[in-house]
CSV table of C-alpha atoms and ligand atoms in Angstrom, one decimal:
chain,number,residue,atom,x,y,z
A,1,MET,CA,47.0,37.7,47.5
A,2,SER,CA,44.4,35.4,46.3
A,3,ILE,CA,44.3,32.8,43.6
A,4,GLU,CA,41.3,32.0,41.4
A,5,ILE,CA,41.4,29.3,38.8
A,6,ASN,CA,38.5,29.3,36.3
A,7,ASN,CA,37.8,26.4,33.8
A,8,LEU,CA,41.4,25.9,33.4
A,9,SER,CA,42.5,23.2,30.8
A,10,LYS,CA,45.7,22.3,29.0
A,11,LYS,CA,46.1,20.0,26.1
A,12,PHE,CA,49.7,19.0,24.9
A,13,LYS,CA,49.1,17.4,21.4
A,14,ASN,CA,47.0,14.4,22.3
A,15,THR,CA,47.3,14.5,26.1
A,16,LEU,CA,44.6,16.4,28.0
A,17,ALA,CA,46.9,17.1,31.0
A,18,VAL,CA,44.5,19.5,33.0
A,19,LYS,CA,40.8,19.3,32.5
A,20,ASN,CA,38.5,22.2,33.4
A,21,LEU,CA,39.9,23.1,36.9
A,22,ASN,CA,38.0,25.4,39.1
A,23,PHE,CA,39.3,26.4,42.6
A,24,LYS,CA,39.9,29.4,44.8
A,25,ILE,CA,42.6,29.9,47.5
A,26,GLU,CA,42.1,32.7,49.8
A,27,LYS,CA,44.9,34.9,51.0
A,28,GLY,CA,46.8,33.3,53.8
A,29,LYS,CA,45.8,29.8,53.2
A,30,ILE,CA,48.1,26.8,52.7
A,31,ILE,CA,46.2,24.2,50.3
A,32,GLY,CA,47.8,21.0,49.5
A,33,LEU,CA,47.6,19.4,45.9
A,34,LEU,CA,47.8,15.6,46.0
A,35,GLY,CA,47.7,13.2,43.1
A,36,PRO,CA,49.7,10.5,41.4
A,37,ASN,CA,52.5,11.3,39.0
A,38,GLY,CA,51.4,12.5,35.7
A,39,CYS,CA,48.0,13.7,37.0
A,40,GLY,CA,48.7,17.4,36.0
A,41,LYS,CA,50.0,19.0,39.2
A,42,SER,CA,53.2,20.6,37.6
A,43,THR,CA,51.2,21.7,34.4
A,44,THR,CA,48.6,23.4,36.8
A,45,ILE,CA,51.5,25.2,38.6
A,46,GLY,CA,53.2,26.2,35.3
A,47,MET,CA,50.0,27.8,34.2
A,48,MET,CA,49.6,29.6,37.6
A,49,LEU,CA,53.0,31.2,36.9
A,50,GLY,CA,52.2,32.2,33.5
A,51,LEU,CA,54.9,29.8,32.1
A,52,ILE,CA,52.5,27.4,30.4
A,53,LYS,CA,49.8,28.9,28.2
A,54,PRO,CA,46.4,27.4,29.0
A,55,THR,CA,44.3,25.8,26.2
A,56,ALA,CA,41.2,27.3,27.9
A,57,GLY,CA,40.3,29.1,31.0
A,58,SER,CA,42.0,31.6,33.3
A,59,VAL,CA,44.3,32.1,36.2
A,60,LEU,CA,43.5,35.2,38.3
A,61,ILE,CA,46.0,36.2,41.0
A,62,ASN,CA,44.3,39.0,43.0
A,63,GLN,CA,41.7,39.1,40.5
A,64,LYS,CA,44.1,39.9,37.6
A,65,ASN,CA,44.7,37.6,34.8
A,66,ILE,CA,48.4,36.3,34.8
A,67,GLU,CA,48.4,35.8,31.0
A,68,ASN,CA,48.2,39.6,30.6
A,69,GLU,CA,51.8,40.7,30.2
A,70,SER,CA,51.7,43.8,32.2
A,71,ASN,CA,49.9,42.2,35.0
A,72,ARG,CA,52.3,39.2,34.9
A,73,THR,CA,55.4,41.4,35.5
A,74,LYS,CA,53.8,43.1,38.5
A,75,LEU,CA,52.3,39.8,40.0
A,76,LEU,CA,55.5,37.8,39.7
A,77,GLU,CA,57.5,40.2,41.7
A,78,LYS,CA,55.3,39.2,44.6
A,79,MET,CA,55.3,35.3,43.8
A,80,ASN,CA,57.9,32.5,43.9
A,81,PHE,CA,58.2,28.9,43.5
A,82,ILE,CA,60.1,25.7,44.1
A,83,SER,CA,60.1,23.3,41.1
A,84,PRO,CA,61.9,20.1,40.8
A,85,TYR,CA,62.3,20.8,37.1
A,86,ILE,CA,64.3,24.0,37.5
A,87,GLU,CA,67.9,23.7,38.9
A,88,LEU,CA,69.8,26.7,40.1
A,89,PRO,CA,73.0,27.5,38.0
A,90,LYS,CA,75.5,24.9,39.2
A,91,LYS,CA,78.8,26.9,38.7
A,92,LEU,CA,77.6,29.8,40.8
A,93,SER,CA,78.2,29.8,44.6
A,94,VAL,CA,75.3,29.7,47.0
A,95,GLU,CA,75.7,33.4,47.7
A,96,GLU,CA,76.0,34.3,44.0
A,97,ASN,CA,72.9,32.4,43.1
A,98,LEU,CA,71.0,34.2,45.7
A,99,LYS,CA,72.3,37.5,44.7
A,100,VAL,CA,71.3,36.9,41.0
A,101,TYR,CA,67.7,36.1,42.1
A,102,ALA,CA,67.5,38.9,44.6
A,103,ARG,CA,68.6,41.4,41.8
A,104,LEU,CA,66.3,39.8,39.3
A,105,TYR,CA,63.4,40.3,41.8
A,106,GLY,CA,64.6,43.9,42.5
A,107,VAL,CA,65.1,43.2,46.4
A,108,LYS,CA,65.9,46.2,48.3
A,109,ASN,CA,68.8,45.7,50.9
A,110,PHE,CA,69.6,42.4,49.2
A,111,LYS,CA,72.8,41.9,51.0
A,112,GLU,CA,71.3,42.0,54.3
A,113,LYS,CA,68.3,39.8,53.0
A,114,ILE,CA,70.7,37.2,51.6
A,115,ASN,CA,72.7,37.1,54.7
A,116,ASP,CA,69.5,36.7,56.8
A,117,LEU,CA,68.2,33.8,54.8
A,118,MET,CA,71.6,32.0,54.5
A,119,LYS,CA,71.8,32.1,58.4
A,120,GLN,CA,68.1,31.1,58.8
A,121,LEU,CA,68.6,28.0,56.5
A,122,ASN,CA,72.0,27.1,57.7
A,123,LEU,CA,73.6,27.9,54.5
A,124,TYR,CA,76.1,30.6,55.8
A,125,ASP,CA,79.1,28.3,55.9
A,126,LEU,CA,78.3,26.9,52.6
A,127,ARG,CA,77.9,30.4,51.0
A,128,SER,CA,81.2,30.2,48.8
A,129,ARG,CA,80.6,26.6,47.6
A,130,GLN,CA,79.4,25.9,44.0
A,131,THR,CA,75.7,25.1,44.1
A,132,GLY,CA,76.1,22.0,41.8
A,133,GLU,CA,78.6,20.4,44.4
A,134,LEU,CA,76.1,20.4,47.3
A,135,SER,CA,74.2,17.4,48.6
A,136,SER,CA,70.3,17.2,47.6
A,137,GLY,CA,69.4,18.4,51.2
A,138,GLN,CA,71.7,21.4,50.9
A,139,LYS,CA,70.5,22.2,47.4
A,140,ASN,CA,67.0,22.0,48.7
A,141,ARG,CA,67.8,24.6,51.3
A,142,VAL,CA,69.3,26.8,48.6
A,143,SER,CA,66.1,26.5,46.5
A,144,LEU,CA,63.9,27.4,49.5
A,145,ALA,CA,66.1,30.5,50.1
A,146,LYS,CA,65.8,31.5,46.5
A,147,ALA,CA,62.1,31.1,46.8
A,148,LEU,CA,61.8,33.4,49.9
A,149,VAL,CA,64.3,36.0,48.6
A,150,ASN,CA,61.6,38.5,47.4
A,151,ASN,CA,59.4,38.0,50.4
A,152,PRO,CA,56.6,36.4,48.2
A,153,GLU,CA,53.0,36.8,49.1
A,154,ILE,CA,52.2,33.7,46.9
A,155,LEU,CA,54.4,30.5,47.0
A,156,LEU,CA,53.9,27.7,44.8
A,157,LEU,CA,55.8,24.7,46.0
A,158,ASP,CA,56.0,21.5,43.8
A,159,GLU,CA,57.4,18.8,46.0
A,160,PRO,CA,59.7,21.0,48.2
A,161,THR,CA,60.9,18.1,50.4
A,162,ALA,CA,61.2,15.5,47.7
A,163,SER,CA,64.2,13.1,48.3
A,164,LEU,CA,65.1,14.8,51.6
A,165,ASP,CA,65.7,12.7,54.8
A,166,PRO,CA,63.2,13.0,57.6
A,167,ASP,CA,65.2,15.5,59.5
A,168,VAL,CA,65.9,17.9,56.7
A,169,GLY,CA,62.3,17.4,55.5
A,170,ASP,CA,61.0,18.3,58.9
A,171,TYR,CA,63.3,21.4,59.1
A,172,ILE,CA,62.2,22.7,55.7
A,173,ARG,CA,58.6,22.2,56.7
A,174,GLY,CA,59.1,24.2,59.9
A,175,ILE,CA,60.6,27.0,57.8
A,176,ILE,CA,57.6,27.1,55.5
A,177,GLU,CA,55.3,27.0,58.4
A,178,ASP,CA,56.9,29.9,60.0
A,179,TYR,CA,57.1,31.9,56.8
A,180,ALA,CA,53.4,31.2,56.1
A,181,SER,CA,52.3,32.4,59.6
A,182,ASN,CA,54.7,35.5,59.9
A,183,GLN,CA,53.8,36.8,56.2
A,184,ASN,CA,50.2,35.6,55.8
A,185,ALA,CA,51.3,34.1,52.6
A,186,THR,CA,49.2,32.1,50.2
A,187,ILE,CA,50.6,28.9,49.4
A,188,LEU,CA,50.0,25.9,47.1
A,189,LEU,CA,51.9,22.8,48.1
A,190,ALA,CA,52.1,19.8,45.8
A,191,SER,CA,53.6,16.9,47.6
A,192,HIS,CA,53.7,13.2,48.0
A,193,ASN,CA,54.4,13.5,51.6
A,194,MET,CA,51.0,12.9,53.4
A,195,ASP,CA,52.3,13.9,56.8
A,196,GLU,CA,53.6,17.1,55.3
A,197,VAL,CA,50.3,17.9,53.8
A,198,GLU,CA,48.4,17.0,56.9
A,199,ARG,CA,50.6,19.2,59.0
A,200,LEU,CA,50.9,22.4,56.8
A,201,CYS,CA,47.5,22.4,54.9
A,202,SER,CA,44.2,23.6,56.0
A,203,GLU,CA,42.6,21.9,53.1
A,204,VAL,CA,43.6,19.4,50.5
A,205,MET,CA,42.6,19.0,46.8
A,206,MET,CA,42.8,15.4,45.3
A,207,MET,CA,43.7,15.4,41.6
A,208,LYS,CA,43.5,12.5,39.2
A,209,ASN,CA,43.7,12.5,35.5
A,210,GLY,CA,43.8,16.2,35.2
A,211,GLU,CA,40.7,16.9,37.4
A,212,ILE,CA,40.1,17.7,41.0
A,213,ILE,CA,38.0,14.9,42.2
A,214,ASP,CA,37.6,15.9,45.8
A,215,ARG,CA,38.6,18.7,48.3
A,216,GLY,CA,38.4,19.3,52.0
A,217,LYS,CA,40.1,19.2,55.3
A,218,SER,CA,42.4,16.2,55.8
A,219,SER,CA,40.3,15.2,58.8
A,220,ASP,CA,37.0,15.4,56.8
A,221,LEU,CA,38.4,13.5,53.8
A,222,ILE,CA,39.7,10.9,56.0
A,223,SER,CA,36.2,10.2,57.7
A,224,LYS,CA,34.3,10.7,54.4
A,225,HIS,CA,36.4,8.0,52.7
A,226,GLY,CA,36.2,5.8,56.0
A,227,ARG,CA,40.1,5.5,56.2
A,228,LYS,CA,42.6,5.9,58.9
A,229,ASN,CA,44.8,8.5,57.4
A,230,LEU,CA,45.4,10.8,54.3
A,231,GLU,CA,47.7,8.2,52.8
A,232,GLU,CA,44.9,5.5,52.7
A,233,VAL,CA,42.5,8.1,51.3
A,234,PHE,CA,45.1,8.9,48.5
A,235,LEU,CA,45.5,5.2,47.7
A,236,LYS,CA,41.8,4.6,47.7
A,237,ILE,CA,41.2,7.5,45.2
A,238,VAL,CA,44.2,6.7,42.9
A,239,ARG,CA,43.2,3.0,42.7
A,240,GLU,CA,39.5,3.4,42.2
B,301,ADP,P1,52.5,15.7,37.7
B,301,ADP,O1,53.1,17.1,38.0
B,301,ADP,O2,51.1,15.6,38.4
B,301,ADP,O3,53.3,14.6,37.7
B,301,ADP,P2,52.4,16.8,34.9
B,301,ADP,O4,51.7,18.1,35.0
B,301,ADP,O5,53.9,16.9,34.8
B,301,ADP,O6,52.0,15.8,36.1
B,301,ADP,O7,51.9,16.0,33.5
B,301,ADP,C1,50.5,15.9,33.3
B,301,ADP,C2,50.4,15.1,32.0
B,301,ADP,O8,50.8,16.0,30.8
B,301,ADP,C3,51.4,13.9,31.8
B,301,ADP,O9,50.7,13.0,31.0
B,301,ADP,C4,52.5,14.3,31.0
B,301,ADP,O10,53.2,13.3,30.4
B,301,ADP,C5,51.9,15.5,30.1
B,301,ADP,N1,52.8,16.6,29.9
B,301,ADP,C6,53.4,17.3,30.8
B,301,ADP,N2,54.2,18.3,30.1
B,301,ADP,C7,54.2,18.0,28.8
B,301,ADP,C8,54.8,18.6,27.7
B,301,ADP,N3,55.5,19.5,27.6
B,301,ADP,N4,54.5,18.0,26.5
B,301,ADP,C9,53.6,16.9,26.4
B,301,ADP,N5,53.1,16.3,27.5
B,301,ADP,C10,53.3,16.8,28.6
């Protein structure tokens, strides 16, 4: 599935959080979204999921507007996300949480699907533990299992490895990479981890003050801005 964003803007009272964004993501691509805190990444992702109503412009998923209610229901069946703002119900066990989401998404053979995901993400031994009692690395793996439960064709990942140690972060990146190549999924990855973005993304969009101010392959951006790595490009753009 493809993503097309046309003249998308969002104003909250006096804050223009997203200003006239335009971009396309073709099916099967992993695109990074980089930018400092408060630049509008989460608001953009919220609008892509049809959770935040744009002030202007449109989000087309497979050429269908996500704001249209009948489109949205069908499209969201094939989409999923990770968001730092949404916690899984704490009192439910790992397995119960995954069951709830699998049933919400109408997953066929959901028991088998959940067992496979729990095994793949090293959650099987934790399956009866309450999700609220897990460490942040363990919770993160449950969030990823939830995000993959409906075999999404579009994944919107808002800082999927924030606050993880390098080992768990690397493990999660490996799973995302495998999923993307096996399923030919379309992925938008908002992250502050530059190595993650360089490793996973074929292209990067640089966002600042609600606008995309540059876009390209990591290597092209690095040479264009005359810097050694993506982190230096990021710092240059943010401080300019
Ligand atoms: P990022 O994800 O890049 O950190 P956000 O999209 O969360 O940025 O925020 C962009 C801007 O919009 C910020 O100035 C933030 O304070 C503002 N903002 C986000 N959500 C709301 C809201 N619900 N009400 C008012 N302002 C908001």
